[in-house]
Coordinates of C-alpha atoms in Angstrom, one line a residue:
X23 CA 79.6 81.7 23.5
X24 CA 76.5 79.6 22.9
X25 CA 75.1 77.6 20.0
X26 CA 71.7 75.9 19.4
X27 CA 70.5 73.8 16.5
X28 CA 67.0 72.3 16.2
X29 CA 65.7 70.1 13.3
X30 CA 62.2 69.1 13.9
X31 CA 59.4 67.6 11.7
X32 CA 56.0 66.0 12.1
X33 CA 54.4 68.6 14.4
X34 CA 51.2 67.1 16.1
X35 CA 48.7 68.7 13.7
X36 CA 45.9 66.5 12.5
X37 CA 42.6 67.0 10.7
X38 CA 39.7 67.3 13.1
X39 CA 36.5 68.3 11.3
X40 CA 35.3 70.6 8.6
X41 CA 32.1 72.2 7.4
X42 CA 31.1 70.1 4.3
X43 CA 30.5 73.1 2.1
X44 CA 33.3 75.3 3.4
X45 CA 35.5 74.6 0.4
X46 CA 34.5 74.0 -3.2
X47 CA 35.7 70.9 -5.0
X48 CA 39.4 71.3 -5.6
X49 CA 39.8 69.4 -8.9
X50 CA 36.4 69.1 -10.5
X51 CA 35.6 72.8 -10.6
X52 CA 32.1 72.1 -9.3
X53 CA 30.8 74.2 -6.4
X54 CA 30.2 72.9 -3.0
X55 CA 30.6 69.5 -1.2
X56 CA 27.5 69.6 0.8
X57 CA 25.8 66.4 -0.5
X58 CA 26.1 63.2 1.6
X59 CA 27.4 61.4 -1.5
X60 CA 30.4 63.8 -1.6
X61 CA 31.9 62.2 1.5
X62 CA 33.8 59.7 -0.8
X63 CA 34.5 62.3 -3.5
X64 CA 38.3 62.5 -3.7
X65 CA 38.0 66.1 -4.9
X66 CA 36.2 67.3 -1.8
X67 CA 37.9 68.5 1.3
X68 CA 35.6 67.0 4.0
X69 CA 35.6 64.6 6.9
X70 CA 36.9 61.7 4.8
X71 CA 40.4 63.0 5.7
X72 CA 39.8 62.6 9.4
X73 CA 42.1 59.6 9.9
X74 CA 42.4 59.8 13.7
X75 CA 44.5 61.7 16.2
X76 CA 47.9 60.2 15.2
X77 CA 47.8 60.4 11.4
X78 CA 47.5 63.1 8.8
X79 CA 46.6 63.2 5.1
X80 CA 48.7 66.4 4.6
X81 CA 51.2 66.3 1.7
X82 CA 53.2 69.5 2.3
X83 CA 56.3 69.2 4.5
X84 CA 55.8 70.0 8.2
X85 CA 59.2 70.9 9.6
X86 CA 61.2 73.5 11.6
X87 CA 64.9 74.0 11.3
X88 CA 66.5 76.6 13.6
X89 CA 70.2 77.5 14.0
X90 CA 71.4 80.2 16.3
X91 CA 74.6 81.3 18.0
X92 CA 76.0 84.1 20.0
X93 CA 79.1 85.3 21.6
X94 CA 80.1 88.0 24.1
X95 CA 83.4 89.4 25.5
X96 CA 83.9 91.6 28.6
X97 CA 87.4 93.1 29.2
X98 CA 88.4 95.2 32.2
X99 CA 91.5 97.5 32.1
X100 CA 93.0 99.0 35.2
X101 CA 94.5 102.3 33.9
X102 CA 95.8 103.5 37.3
X103 CA 93.1 105.5 39.1
X104 CA 90.4 104.8 36.5
X105 CA 88.9 101.6 35.1
X106 CA 87.9 101.0 31.5
X107 CA 85.4 98.2 30.7
X108 CA 84.4 97.0 27.2
X109 CA 81.4 94.7 26.6
X110 CA 81.0 93.3 23.1
X111 CA 78.2 90.9 21.9
X112 CA 77.0 89.4 18.7
X113 CA 74.1 87.1 17.8
X114 CA 72.9 85.4 14.7
X115 CA 69.7 83.4 14.0
X116 CA 68.3 81.5 11.0
X117 CA 64.9 79.7 11.0
X118 CA 63.0 77.9 8.3
X119 CA 59.6 76.3 8.9
X120 CA 56.8 75.0 6.8
X121 CA 53.5 73.3 7.5
X122 CA 50.4 71.8 5.9
X123 CA 47.7 73.7 7.8
X124 CA 44.7 72.0 6.2
X125 CA 46.1 68.4 6.7
X126 CA 44.5 67.2 3.4
X127 CA 46.1 66.2 0.1
X128 CA 44.9 69.5 -1.4
X129 CA 46.5 72.9 -1.5
X130 CA 44.2 74.7 0.8
X131 CA 46.6 76.4 3.3
X132 CA 50.3 75.8 3.1
X133 CA 52.7 78.2 4.8
X134 CA 56.5 78.7 4.9
X135 CA 58.7 80.9 7.1
X136 CA 62.2 81.9 6.1
X137 CA 63.6 84.2 8.8
X138 CA 67.0 85.6 9.6
X139 CA 68.2 87.9 12.4
X140 CA 71.6 89.5 13.2
X141 CA 72.5 91.9 16.0
X142 CA 75.7 93.4 17.5
X143 CA 76.2 95.6 20.5
X144 CA 79.2 97.5 22.1
X145 CA 79.4 99.2 25.4
X146 CA 82.2 101.1 27.0
X147 CA 82.4 102.1 30.7
X148 CA 84.9 104.4 32.3
X149 CA 84.8 104.6 36.1
X150 CA 86.8 105.8 39.1
X151 CA 86.7 107.9 42.2
X152 CA 87.6 111.5 43.0
X153 CA 87.8 114.0 45.9
X154 CA 89.6 111.6 48.3
X155 CA 87.3 108.7 47.4
X156 CA 84.2 110.7 48.3
X157 CA 82.8 110.7 44.7
X158 CA 82.3 107.4 42.8
X159 CA 81.6 108.1 39.2
X160 CA 80.9 106.2 35.9
X161 CA 80.7 107.4 32.3
X162 CA 79.5 105.2 29.4
X163 CA 78.6 104.8 25.8
X164 CA 76.4 102.1 24.1
X165 CA 75.7 101.1 20.5
X166 CA 73.2 98.4 19.2
X167 CA 72.4 97.4 15.7
X168 CA 69.9 94.7 14.5
X169 CA 68.9 93.5 11.0
X170 CA 66.2 90.9 10.5
X171 CA 64.1 89.5 7.7
X172 CA 60.7 87.7 8.0
X173 CA 59.8 86.1 4.6
X174 CA 56.4 84.5 5.0
X175 CA 55.0 82.5 2.0
X176 CA 51.3 81.4 1.9
X177 CA 50.0 79.0 -0.7
X178 CA 46.2 78.7 -0.8
X179 CA 43.6 77.3 -3.2
X180 CA 43.2 80.3 -5.4
X181 CA 46.7 81.9 -5.3
X182 CA 50.1 82.3 -3.6
X183 CA 51.0 85.2 -1.4
X184 CA 54.3 86.6 0.0
X185 CA 54.3 88.7 3.2
X186 CA 56.6 89.7 6.0
X187 CA 59.2 92.4 5.8
X188 CA 62.8 93.6 6.5
X189 CA 63.7 95.1 9.9
X190 CA 66.6 97.5 10.7
X191 CA 67.0 98.9 14.2
X192 CA 69.8 100.8 15.8
X193 CA 70.3 102.5 19.2
X194 CA 73.0 104.9 20.6
X195 CA 73.2 105.9 24.2
X196 CA 75.4 108.1 26.4
X197 CA 75.1 107.8 30.2
X198 CA 76.7 108.9 33.5
X199 CA 76.3 108.4 37.2
X200 CA 77.9 109.8 40.3
X201 CA 77.6 109.1 44.0
X202 CA 79.0 111.6 46.5
X203 CA 79.3 110.5 50.1
X204 CA 78.9 113.4 52.6
X205 CA 79.2 111.2 55.6
X206 CA 79.4 107.4 56.3
X207 CA 75.6 107.4 56.5
X208 CA 74.6 110.0 53.9
X209 CA 75.3 110.0 50.2
X210 CA 73.7 111.5 47.1
X211 CA 73.5 109.7 43.7
X212 CA 72.7 111.5 40.4
X213 CA 72.6 110.0 36.9
X214 CA 71.6 110.9 33.4
X215 CA 71.2 109.0 30.2
X216 CA 70.7 110.1 26.6
X217 CA 69.3 107.5 24.1
X218 CA 68.5 107.8 20.4
X219 CA 66.8 104.9 18.5
X220 CA 65.9 104.4 14.9
X221 CA 63.4 101.7 13.9
X222 CA 62.7 100.8 10.3
X223 CA 60.3 98.1 8.8
X224 CA 59.9 97.6 5.1
X225 CA 56.9 95.3 4.4
X226 CA 56.7 92.6 1.8
X227 CA 53.1 92.4 0.5
X228 CA 52.6 90.8 -2.9
X229 CA 50.4 88.1 -4.6
X230 CA 52.5 85.6 -6.5
X231 CA 49.6 84.3 -8.7

């Protein structure tokens, strides 16, 4: 079994520089911030918010919280002449993150991720030997299932958007392999595997405002 938990904040993102007329005034409703007198205008997103490499004027939380765990179990049974092995595994993950991508006091680009993932797998193997130990053989079956959600929220100056999607994957496999020894120096190995996978993604695409 394994477990991990990470709680982080204050990623090293700082305001560097910006074209003075890239964004309109945020609060006044007037267009453009190109005039030199606008450098001190509190409604303009411009280089006044460059406060050095170790500070930020961002107001939206910058954080990342991750929690994940998994477990697996392998069991071998000696059934007398044949061997049965079972391999079971499970994994779970939750992640939440947000950031102020513009690093100004304004809502220009704020993002939030709320992601989850869950998967389970099961494999059975039956093995043995036949024909006076000349043939070593193995038969197996495998199943895998995964469900995940990526909920991505974007808040910008003129609206809020929600994107991402829901994921569902599953896989089933049957396999076999045999090795026949003709002599101590010559053997032949043949194997085959059948696999069927289904992958589904349901997107989330909508404007909130």
